[in-house]
Coordinates of C-alpha atoms in Angstrom, one line a residue:
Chain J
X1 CA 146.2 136.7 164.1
X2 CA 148.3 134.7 161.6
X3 CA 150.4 137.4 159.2
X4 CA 150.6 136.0 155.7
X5 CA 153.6 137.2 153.7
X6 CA 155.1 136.2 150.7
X7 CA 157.9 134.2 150.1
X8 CA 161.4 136.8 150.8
X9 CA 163.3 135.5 147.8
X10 CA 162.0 134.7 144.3
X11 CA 160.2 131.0 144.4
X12 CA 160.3 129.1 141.6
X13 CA 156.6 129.8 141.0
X14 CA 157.1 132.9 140.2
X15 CA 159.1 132.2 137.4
X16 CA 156.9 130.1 136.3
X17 CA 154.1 132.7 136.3
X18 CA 156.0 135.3 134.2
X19 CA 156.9 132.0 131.8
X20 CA 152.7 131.4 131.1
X21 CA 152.3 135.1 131.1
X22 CA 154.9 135.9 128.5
X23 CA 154.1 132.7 126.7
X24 CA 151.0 133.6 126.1
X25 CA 152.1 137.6 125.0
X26 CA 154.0 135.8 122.2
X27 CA 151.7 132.9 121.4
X28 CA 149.1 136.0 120.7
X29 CA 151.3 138.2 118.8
X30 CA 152.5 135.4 116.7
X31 CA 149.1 134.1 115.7
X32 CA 147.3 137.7 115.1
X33 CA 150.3 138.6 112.4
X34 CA 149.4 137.9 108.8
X35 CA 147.3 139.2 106.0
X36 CA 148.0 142.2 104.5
X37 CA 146.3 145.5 105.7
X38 CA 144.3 147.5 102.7
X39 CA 142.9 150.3 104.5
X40 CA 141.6 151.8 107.5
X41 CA 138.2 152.7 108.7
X42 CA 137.7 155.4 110.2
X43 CA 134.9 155.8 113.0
X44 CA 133.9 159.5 114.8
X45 CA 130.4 161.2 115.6
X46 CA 129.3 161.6 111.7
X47 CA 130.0 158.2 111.1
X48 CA 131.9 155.8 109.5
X49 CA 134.8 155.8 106.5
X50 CA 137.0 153.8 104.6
X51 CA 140.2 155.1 103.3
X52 CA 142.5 153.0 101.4
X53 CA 146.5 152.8 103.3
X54 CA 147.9 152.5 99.9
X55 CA 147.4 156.5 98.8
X56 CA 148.9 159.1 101.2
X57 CA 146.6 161.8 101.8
X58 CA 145.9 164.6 104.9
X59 CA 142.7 164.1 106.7
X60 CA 141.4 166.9 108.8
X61 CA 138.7 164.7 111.5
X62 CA 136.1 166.4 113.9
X63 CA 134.9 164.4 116.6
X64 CA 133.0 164.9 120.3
X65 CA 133.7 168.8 119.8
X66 CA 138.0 167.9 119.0
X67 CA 139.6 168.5 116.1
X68 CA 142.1 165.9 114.7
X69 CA 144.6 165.9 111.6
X70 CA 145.1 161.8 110.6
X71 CA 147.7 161.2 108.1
X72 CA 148.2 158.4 105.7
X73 CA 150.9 158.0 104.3
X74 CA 153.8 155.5 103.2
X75 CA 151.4 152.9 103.8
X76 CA 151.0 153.9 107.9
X77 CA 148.3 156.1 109.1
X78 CA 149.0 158.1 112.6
X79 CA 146.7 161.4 114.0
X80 CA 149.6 163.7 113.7
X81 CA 147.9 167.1 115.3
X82 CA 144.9 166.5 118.2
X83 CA 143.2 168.7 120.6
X84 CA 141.7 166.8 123.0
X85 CA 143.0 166.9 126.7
X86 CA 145.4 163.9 126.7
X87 CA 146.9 163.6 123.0
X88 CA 147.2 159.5 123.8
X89 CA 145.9 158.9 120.3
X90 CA 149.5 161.2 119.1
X91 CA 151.5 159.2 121.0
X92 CA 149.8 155.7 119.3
X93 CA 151.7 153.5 117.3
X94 CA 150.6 154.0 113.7
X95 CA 148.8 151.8 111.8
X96 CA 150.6 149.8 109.5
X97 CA 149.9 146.4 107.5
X98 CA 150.6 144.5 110.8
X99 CA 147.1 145.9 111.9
X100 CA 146.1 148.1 114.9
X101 CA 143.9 150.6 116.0
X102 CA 144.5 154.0 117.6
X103 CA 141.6 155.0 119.6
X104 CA 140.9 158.8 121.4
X105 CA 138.3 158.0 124.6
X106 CA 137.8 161.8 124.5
X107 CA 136.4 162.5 121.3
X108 CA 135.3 158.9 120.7
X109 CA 137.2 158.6 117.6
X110 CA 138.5 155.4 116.6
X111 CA 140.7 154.2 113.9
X112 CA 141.2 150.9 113.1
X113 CA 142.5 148.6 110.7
X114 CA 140.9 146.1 107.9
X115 CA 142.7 143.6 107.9
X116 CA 142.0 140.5 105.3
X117 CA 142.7 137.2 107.3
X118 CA 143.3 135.3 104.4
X119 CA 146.9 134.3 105.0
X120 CA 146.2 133.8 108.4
X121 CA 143.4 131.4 107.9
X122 CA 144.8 129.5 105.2
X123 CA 147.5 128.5 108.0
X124 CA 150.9 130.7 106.8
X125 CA 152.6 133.0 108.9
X126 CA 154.5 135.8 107.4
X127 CA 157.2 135.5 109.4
X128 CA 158.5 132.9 112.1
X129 CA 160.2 133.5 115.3
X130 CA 162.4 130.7 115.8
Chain Q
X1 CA 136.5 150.9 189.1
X2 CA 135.3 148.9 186.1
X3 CA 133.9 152.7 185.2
X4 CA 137.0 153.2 185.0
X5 CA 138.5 150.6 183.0
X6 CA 136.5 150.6 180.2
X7 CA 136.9 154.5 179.8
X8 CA 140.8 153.7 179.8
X9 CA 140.0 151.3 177.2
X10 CA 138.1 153.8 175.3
X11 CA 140.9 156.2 175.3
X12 CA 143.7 153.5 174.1
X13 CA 141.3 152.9 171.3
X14 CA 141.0 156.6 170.1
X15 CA 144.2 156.6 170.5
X16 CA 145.0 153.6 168.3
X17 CA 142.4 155.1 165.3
X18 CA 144.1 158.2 165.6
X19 CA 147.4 156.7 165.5
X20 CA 145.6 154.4 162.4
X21 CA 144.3 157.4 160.5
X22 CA 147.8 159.1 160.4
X23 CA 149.4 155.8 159.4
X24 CA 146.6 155.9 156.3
X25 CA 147.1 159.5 155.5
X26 CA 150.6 159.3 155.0
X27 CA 150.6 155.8 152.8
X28 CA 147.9 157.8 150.8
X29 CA 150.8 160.8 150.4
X30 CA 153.5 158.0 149.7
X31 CA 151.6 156.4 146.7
X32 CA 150.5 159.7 145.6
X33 CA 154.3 161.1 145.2
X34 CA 155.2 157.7 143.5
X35 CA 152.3 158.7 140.6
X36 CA 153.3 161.8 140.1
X37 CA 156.9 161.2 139.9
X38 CA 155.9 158.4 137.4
X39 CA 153.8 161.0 135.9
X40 CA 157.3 163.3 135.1
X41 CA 158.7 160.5 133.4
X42 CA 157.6 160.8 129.2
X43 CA 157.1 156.7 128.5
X44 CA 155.1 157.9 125.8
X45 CA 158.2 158.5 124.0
X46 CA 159.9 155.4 125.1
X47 CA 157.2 153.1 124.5
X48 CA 154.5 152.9 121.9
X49 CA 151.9 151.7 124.1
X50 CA 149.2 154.5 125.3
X51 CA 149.0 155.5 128.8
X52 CA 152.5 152.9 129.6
X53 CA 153.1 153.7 133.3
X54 CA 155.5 151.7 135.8
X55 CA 153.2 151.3 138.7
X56 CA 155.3 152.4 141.5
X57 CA 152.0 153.5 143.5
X58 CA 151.3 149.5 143.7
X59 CA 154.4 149.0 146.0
X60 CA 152.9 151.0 148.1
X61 CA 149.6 149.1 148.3
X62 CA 150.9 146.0 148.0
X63 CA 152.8 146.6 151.2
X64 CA 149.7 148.0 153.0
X65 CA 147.7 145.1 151.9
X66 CA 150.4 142.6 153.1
X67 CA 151.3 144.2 156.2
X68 CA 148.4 146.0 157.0
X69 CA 144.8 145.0 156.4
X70 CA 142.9 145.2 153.3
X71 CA 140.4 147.7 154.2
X72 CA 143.5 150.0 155.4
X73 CA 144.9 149.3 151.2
X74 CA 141.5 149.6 149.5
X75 CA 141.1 153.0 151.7
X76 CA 144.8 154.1 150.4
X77 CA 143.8 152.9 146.8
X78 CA 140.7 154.7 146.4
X79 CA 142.1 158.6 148.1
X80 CA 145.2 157.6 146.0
X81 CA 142.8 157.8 142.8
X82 CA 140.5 160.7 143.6
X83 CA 143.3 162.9 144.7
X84 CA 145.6 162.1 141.4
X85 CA 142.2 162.8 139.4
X86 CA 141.7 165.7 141.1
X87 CA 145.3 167.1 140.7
X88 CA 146.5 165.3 137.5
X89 CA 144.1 163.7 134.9
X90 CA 140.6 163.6 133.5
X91 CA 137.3 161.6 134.0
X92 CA 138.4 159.1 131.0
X93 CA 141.8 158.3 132.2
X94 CA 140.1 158.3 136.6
X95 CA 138.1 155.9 134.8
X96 CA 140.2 153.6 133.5
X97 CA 142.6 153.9 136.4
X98 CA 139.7 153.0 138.7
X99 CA 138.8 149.8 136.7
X100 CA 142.3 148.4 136.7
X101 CA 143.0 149.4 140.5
X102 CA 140.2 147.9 141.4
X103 CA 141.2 144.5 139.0
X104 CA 144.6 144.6 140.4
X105 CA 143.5 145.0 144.3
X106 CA 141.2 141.8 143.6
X107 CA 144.2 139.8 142.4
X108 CA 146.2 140.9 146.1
X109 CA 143.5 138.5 147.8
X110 CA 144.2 135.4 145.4
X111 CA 147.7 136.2 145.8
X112 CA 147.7 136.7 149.6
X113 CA 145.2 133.5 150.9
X114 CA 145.7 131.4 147.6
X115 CA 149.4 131.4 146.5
X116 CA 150.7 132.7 150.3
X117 CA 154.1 132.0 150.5
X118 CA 154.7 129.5 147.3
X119 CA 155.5 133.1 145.7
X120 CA 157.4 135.9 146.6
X121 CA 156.5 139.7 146.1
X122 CA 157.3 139.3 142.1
X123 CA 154.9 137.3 141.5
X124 CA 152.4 139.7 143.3
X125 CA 153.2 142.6 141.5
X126 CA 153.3 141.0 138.6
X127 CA 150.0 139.5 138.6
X128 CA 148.8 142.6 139.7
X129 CA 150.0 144.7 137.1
X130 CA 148.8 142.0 134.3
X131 CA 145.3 142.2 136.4
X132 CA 145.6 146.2 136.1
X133 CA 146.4 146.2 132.2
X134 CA 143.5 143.9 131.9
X135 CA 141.0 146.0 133.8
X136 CA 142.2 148.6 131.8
X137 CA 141.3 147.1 128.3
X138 CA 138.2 145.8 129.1
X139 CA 137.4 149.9 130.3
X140 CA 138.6 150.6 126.5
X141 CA 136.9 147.9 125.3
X142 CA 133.4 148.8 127.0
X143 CA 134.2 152.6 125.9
X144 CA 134.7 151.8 122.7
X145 CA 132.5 149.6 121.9
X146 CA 134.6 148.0 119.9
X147 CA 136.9 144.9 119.9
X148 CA 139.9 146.8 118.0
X149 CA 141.5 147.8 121.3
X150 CA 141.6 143.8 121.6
X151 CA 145.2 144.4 120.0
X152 CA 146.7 145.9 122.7
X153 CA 146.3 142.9 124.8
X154 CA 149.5 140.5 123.8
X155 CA 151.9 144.4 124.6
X156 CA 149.7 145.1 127.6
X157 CA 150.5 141.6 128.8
X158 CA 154.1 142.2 128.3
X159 CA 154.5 145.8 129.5
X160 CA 152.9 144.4 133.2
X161 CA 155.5 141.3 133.1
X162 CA 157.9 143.6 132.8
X163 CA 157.0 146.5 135.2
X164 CA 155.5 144.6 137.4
X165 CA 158.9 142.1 137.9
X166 CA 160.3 145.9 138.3
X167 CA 158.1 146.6 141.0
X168 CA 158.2 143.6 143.1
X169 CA 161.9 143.4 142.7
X170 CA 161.6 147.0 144.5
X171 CA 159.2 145.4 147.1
X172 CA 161.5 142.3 147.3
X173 CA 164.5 144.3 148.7
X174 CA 163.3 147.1 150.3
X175 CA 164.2 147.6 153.9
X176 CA 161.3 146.4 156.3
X177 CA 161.2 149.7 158.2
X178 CA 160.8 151.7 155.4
X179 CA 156.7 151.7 155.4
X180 CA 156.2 152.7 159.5
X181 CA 157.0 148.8 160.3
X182 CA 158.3 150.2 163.9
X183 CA 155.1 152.2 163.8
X184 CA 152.8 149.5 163.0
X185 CA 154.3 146.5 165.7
X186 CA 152.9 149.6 168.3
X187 CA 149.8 149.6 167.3

């Protein structure tokens, strides 16, 4: 039987796979930034609501029997205190006006950004990466 | 006397599972170590992405897949999984592991009888790892429901170029006998 191994040293098409991977990381990145982000919705088992980024305020959240504090404030929102098993959605990268989401599988809460795509469409970017 | 042949047949081949079985039962005790070392180390501090883990439990079925069989890695994969569910995680995170295993061990066939030697072990891990990530968010994106977790995908993208050219550079210069090779030519 014919053993198939890879190459021993690093072939040029593996460079060139990492290249389109990371291309493509960027190209993504580059073209979902823009817009400015006026509030977050907030989804858990009672339902769904909007709370503006803007004003900093204390939220105390239950959801799928866990209790979560989300906190909003200098324009970011972050869960700050959770008690479900994993505390991934602690560990989240706040929500700022780039966008993003923070989501908690266990309690199936999930807070996400809204943001308005008008820059974006309109073809601007706020920033550019030279 | 051909009674006797085949029974002496028999045996070697008893033998050769036995010897088979071991060989799977320690790879599964290798990748498992791997995870839970990984497990020690806090990423979530390092880096803001949920659940970022370095995959060192894919060298070890990477190598089983190469220099082994398949069925022998899939085997690995899926004892790997149940036992570090059973000792280390919940259903939601089995679950998403599960998905993006499963993704990533696909992606060792187009890399094995596709690519074959036009790439070395970096490029194996490292389409593996992006293969994983992806398995992963489409889990999140079926759990949720929702299309939000969509932003995760340019630094879930990045996070496997990077681990996964970590891994395979691991694979790339490990030394041959370090995964029963001497054990596996007397098979």
């Amino acid at each position: 039987m014919e053993k198939i191994l890879p190459n021993k040293k690093p072939t040029a098409l593996d460079f060139i796979i990492i290249a389109i991977f990371l291309a493509f990381a960027l190209l993504f990145i580059f073209f979902s930034v823009g817009g400015e982000s006026l509030s977050v919705t907030v989804t858990s088992d009672v339902g769904e609501t909007t709370y503006p980024l803007d004003r900093d305020m204390t939220l105390h959240i239950s959801s799928g029997g866990y209790n979560y504090t989300v906190e909003i404030k200098d324009g970011k929102a972050a869960v700050t205190e959770a008690d479900c098993p994993d505390g991934i959605c602690k560990s989240t990268r706040p929500i700022d006006r780039d966008g993003g989401s923070i989501i908690c599988v266990p309690g199936g809460l999930l807070i996400k950004s809204n943001i308005s795509h008008g820059e974006a469409e309109n073809g601007k970017a706020d920033i550019i990466i030279p | 006397m051909e009674k006797r042949t085949s029974s002496s047949r028999s045996a070697s081949s008893k033998a050769s599972n036995a010897k088979e079985a071991a060989l799977g039962a320690a790879y599964v005790c290798l990748a498992l170590a791997l995870s839970f070392l990984e497990s020690q180390i806090p990423f979530d501090a390092l880096v803001p992405i949920p659940g970022f883990k370095l995959g060192l439990a894919n060298i070890v079925i990477c190598t089983v897949f190469y220099r082994h069989s398949a069925k022998t890695a899939l085997l690995v994969l899926i004892c790997r999984l149940a036992l570090s569910f059973i000792l280390f995680s919940n259903i939601s995170s089995f679950i998403f592991s599960l998905v993006g295993a499963l993704l990533s061990y696909t992606s060792l066939f187009i890399s094995k009888y596709i690519l074959r030697s036009r790439i070395s072990f970096i490029g194996v891990s490292v389409i593996s790892a992006v293969f994983h990530n992806m398995g992963q968010l489409a889990a999140a994106l079926l759990v949720t429901g929702s299309l939000s977790a969509l932003f995760y995908m340019p630094y879930l993208v990045l996070a496997a170029v990077i681990c996964g050219g970590a891994t395979g550079v691991i694979l790339c210069f490990l030394p041959r006998n370090v995964f029963f090779e001497k054990e596996l030519k007397s098979l």
